[in-house]
Every structure is written in structure tokens, then in C-alpha cells.
Amino acid sequence: MEFLQTPPDPDAYIVLAVFLFSIGAVGFLVRRNAIVMFMCIELMLNAVNLSLVSFGRALSDLSGQILVFFVLVVAAAEVMVGLAILVAIFRRRARASADDMSSLKG
Amino acid sequence: MSGEWILYIVFGATALVSAIGVVFLANPIHSALSLIGALASVAGLFLAQEAFFLSVVQIIVYTGAVVVLFLFVIMLLGIDSADPREEQLLRRQWFPWAFLGGVIGVGGLVLTITGIDLPFGVSGTDTADAVNEAGGNVQALSERLFTDWLLPFELTSILVVAAIVGGVVLAKRTKDLRGSGMGLTPDLAERISEEVEADAAEGELDPEDAFEADDVDPDPDSDAVLVGETSENGEG
């Protein structure tokens, strides 16, 4: 366990971020509940944030952290609009399953 | 053992377990609570990488605002119980293995495409010493944000205003929206209740019937719900 003596290098964080991203991606494909699908999108965004911070630290550049800041803003706006759309759909369909949202007309 | 490894292992393991919980828990409320664990662990991983500002913002914005919004909508809409069709899928014996295979497949694909052999020898100007000299993570970050990134920062305000207006318009129910398909007008409410009653009469809302291939009404001009269930029977 010699590698534990030195701090983890960026690769360790990147691998973790990749697996967090894949859990989010597979969850997005598997689940049908629209709200849980949104949560999986959040997971994917977070995985990318994590990799951005790791890259920024590995390259000694704070721009990575600033990009994460912008991703946070966009994610918050996206969740707000997405959930508003969901509320509007739910009023008409009374179910939150993505399978029921097959027609644009409503 | 270096301290950062401890943080990495503890928060990394919590993040992965909570992320799996988000996918595997059938009840959306449990998923949302599990999401808090995953997001808070990512905040811990930011902390391990000395991104102190982002770590705090992550907790305030995500667990403080986003997950609360999720929980609020779940409880507002009353979908705080699991969808029987979905629960049946999650209980299948092969499901965890299929999920594991999917995660490893997607993860391996991403790792192969990107490759881990990145030019990490390149070094920017924001080394740990330079950040300390600027007064710390928050000071250094704000200096960059309000000089080099000022225009994008101002543009986000437009985005946020647009999101607020969009959210209000979408979620509002008034007579102004009659015809736009967004508001719940009295005639629409009547139509929905009629549809729901008709569905109930046909036994469509009965979870027991959802997976019975024989029971599907072959009537082509019935509504979209039926079409969805027909295709589902095909795959099951």
C-alpha cells in the first residue's frame, strides 16, 4: 500500500467521476419516473463537476472551478424549468412516468 | 496514509453508494434523500481538492435548494409512492447485474475514449502557492471570476431571469393560459376526470393488469396511455 503515502493523483478522481457519471447515465435510461430521471441528470452533472475540479487542480488553473460555478447556475435553472414542466404535465396526465409522455399534444 | 486518501475513500465510497441508491430505490422520496448523500459526498471531494468555495456552494445550492425543490414537487404532486410497474422492474433478479454491466460498460467506454494519459505536465499560473498568496481559494476565485469571466458571469443573470419567468409561466394556472395547454381550466378538469374514470372502468389503472398481454384492447383509436402499455408488453 505504498501509493497511499502520497496524495491521490488526478486519475483517481477522474475514475471516480467516470463511474458516478455512468451510474447517472444508466439510471437515466433505466428509470421511468421523470423526477428520478432528473435526479440522474444531476448525478451526471456532478460527476462532470468533479472531473473539472480535478483537471483544474492538475493543471494549476482555477478556470476549472469557475466552470463548475457556471454549471451549478445552469443546473439550478434547468431543474427549476424542468420541474415546472413536470408540474404542468402532471396536471393533464396525473402520472409522472416518462412512458405516458409520448405525445407533444398532451 | 495521506489525509487526502482518507477523504477520497470515505467520500468516494459514500458518493457511489448513494448514487446507486438514487437509481435503485423505487420511492422517489427515498431517491431524493439518497441524492442528498451523493451531492454532499461530492462536496466532500471538492473539499479534499481544496476547492473550498465550491464545496460550500455545492451544499447550499444542491442540498439546500435543488433537492428541496425536488422533494417539494414530489410531495406537491403526491407521487410519493412507487409506480407499481417500475417497482416490478427494480425487483427483477437480473436487474442489479444488468445495471452493473451497464455501468461498467459505459464507464469503460468513457475511459477508453478519453484515455487517462492526459498532458498533466502542463502547469498554469494558479499553483497552490499563488492561490495562498492571493489570500486563499475564495479570493483567488473571485479575482478570476470578476475579471476574465465577467461577461459569462453577467450572462448567467439573463439565464436565471429567463428561468424564473419560464418557471412562473409554466407552473401558473390562470385563464390567460386557456388554449395554450398549460393551465387547468374547468372544462379541461372535467375532461381529465372523464378520462380517468374511463381508464379506471377499462381497468387500465389497475397495476395487476398492466403486464397482462392478453388484456390489451386492440382498439387503435384509444388514447396514448394504451399505446405505451402495448409496447411495454411487447418488451416484457
Short mmCIF file of C-alpha atoms in Angstrom, two decimals, chain A residues 1-87:
data_model
loop_
_atom_site.label_atom_id
_atom_site.label_comp_id
_atom_site.label_asym_id
_atom_site.label_seq_id
_atom_site.Cartn_x
_atom_site.Cartn_y
_atom_site.Cartn_z
CA MET A 1 0.00 0.00 0.00
CA GLU A 2 2.84 2.35 -0.81
CA PHE A 3 0.73 4.55 -3.06
CA LEU A 4 -1.32 5.58 -0.04
CA GLN A 5 1.64 7.59 1.28
CA THR A 6 1.35 10.21 -1.45
CA PRO A 7 -1.85 12.20 -2.11
CA PRO A 8 -4.16 10.69 -4.77
CA ASP A 9 -3.31 11.86 -8.27
CA PRO A 10 -5.99 13.30 -10.57
CA ASP A 11 -6.56 9.93 -12.27
CA ALA A 12 -8.16 8.59 -9.09
CA TYR A 13 -10.74 11.38 -9.13
CA ILE A 14 -11.32 11.00 -12.87
CA VAL A 15 -12.07 7.29 -12.50
CA LEU A 16 -14.49 8.04 -9.65
CA ALA A 17 -16.14 10.74 -11.75
CA VAL A 18 -16.49 8.36 -14.70
CA PHE A 19 -18.27 5.79 -12.57
CA LEU A 20 -20.54 8.39 -10.98
CA PHE A 21 -21.37 9.57 -14.49
CA SER A 22 -22.14 6.06 -15.71
CA ILE A 23 -24.41 5.38 -12.74
CA GLY A 24 -26.29 8.55 -13.63
CA ALA A 25 -26.40 7.70 -17.32
CA VAL A 26 -27.61 4.12 -16.80
CA GLY A 27 -30.11 5.30 -14.19
CA PHE A 28 -31.45 7.84 -16.64
CA LEU A 29 -32.02 5.10 -19.19
CA VAL A 30 -33.48 2.58 -16.75
CA ARG A 31 -35.86 4.61 -14.63
CA ARG A 32 -39.24 5.77 -15.92
CA ASN A 33 -40.22 8.18 -13.20
CA ALA A 34 -39.49 11.61 -14.69
CA ILE A 35 -38.41 13.09 -11.35
CA VAL A 36 -35.89 10.31 -10.73
CA MET A 37 -34.63 10.86 -14.29
CA PHE A 38 -33.97 14.48 -13.34
CA MET A 39 -32.03 13.31 -10.30
CA CYS A 40 -29.89 11.13 -12.54
CA ILE A 41 -29.14 14.19 -14.69
CA GLU A 42 -27.97 15.94 -11.52
CA LEU A 43 -25.70 12.99 -10.78
CA MET A 44 -24.14 13.23 -14.23
CA LEU A 45 -23.63 16.99 -13.87
CA ASN A 46 -21.96 16.42 -10.52
CA ALA A 47 -19.61 13.83 -11.93
CA VAL A 48 -18.54 16.30 -14.61
CA ASN A 49 -18.07 18.99 -11.95
CA LEU A 50 -15.83 16.66 -10.02
CA SER A 51 -13.70 15.96 -13.06
CA LEU A 52 -13.48 19.68 -13.87
CA VAL A 53 -12.17 20.45 -10.40
CA SER A 54 -9.63 17.61 -10.66
CA PHE A 55 -8.42 18.78 -14.07
CA GLY A 56 -8.19 22.34 -12.81
CA ARG A 57 -6.05 21.26 -9.89
CA ALA A 58 -3.86 19.01 -12.03
CA LEU A 59 -3.22 21.87 -14.45
CA SER A 60 -2.91 24.53 -11.72
CA ASP A 61 -5.68 26.57 -13.29
CA LEU A 62 -8.65 28.00 -11.40
CA SER A 63 -10.75 28.20 -14.58
CA GLY A 64 -11.94 24.67 -13.89
CA GLN A 65 -13.56 25.78 -10.65
CA ILE A 66 -15.12 28.77 -12.37
CA LEU A 67 -16.66 26.46 -14.98
CA VAL A 68 -18.10 24.38 -12.14
CA PHE A 69 -19.63 27.56 -10.77
CA PHE A 70 -21.38 28.16 -14.10
CA VAL A 71 -22.53 24.55 -14.27
CA LEU A 72 -24.13 25.00 -10.85
CA VAL A 73 -26.07 28.02 -12.10
CA VAL A 74 -27.23 26.26 -15.25
CA ALA A 75 -28.19 23.14 -13.29
CA ALA A 76 -30.29 25.14 -10.86
CA ALA A 77 -32.09 26.90 -13.72
CA GLU A 78 -32.59 23.60 -15.54
CA VAL A 79 -34.10 21.89 -12.51
CA MET A 80 -36.46 24.80 -11.97
CA VAL A 81 -37.79 24.83 -15.54
CA GLY A 82 -37.83 21.03 -15.74
CA LEU A 83 -39.87 20.63 -12.60
CA ALA A 84 -42.25 23.38 -13.72
CA ILE A 85 -42.81 21.48 -16.98
CA LEU A 86 -43.38 18.33 -14.95
CA VAL A 87 -45.99 20.07 -12.80
#
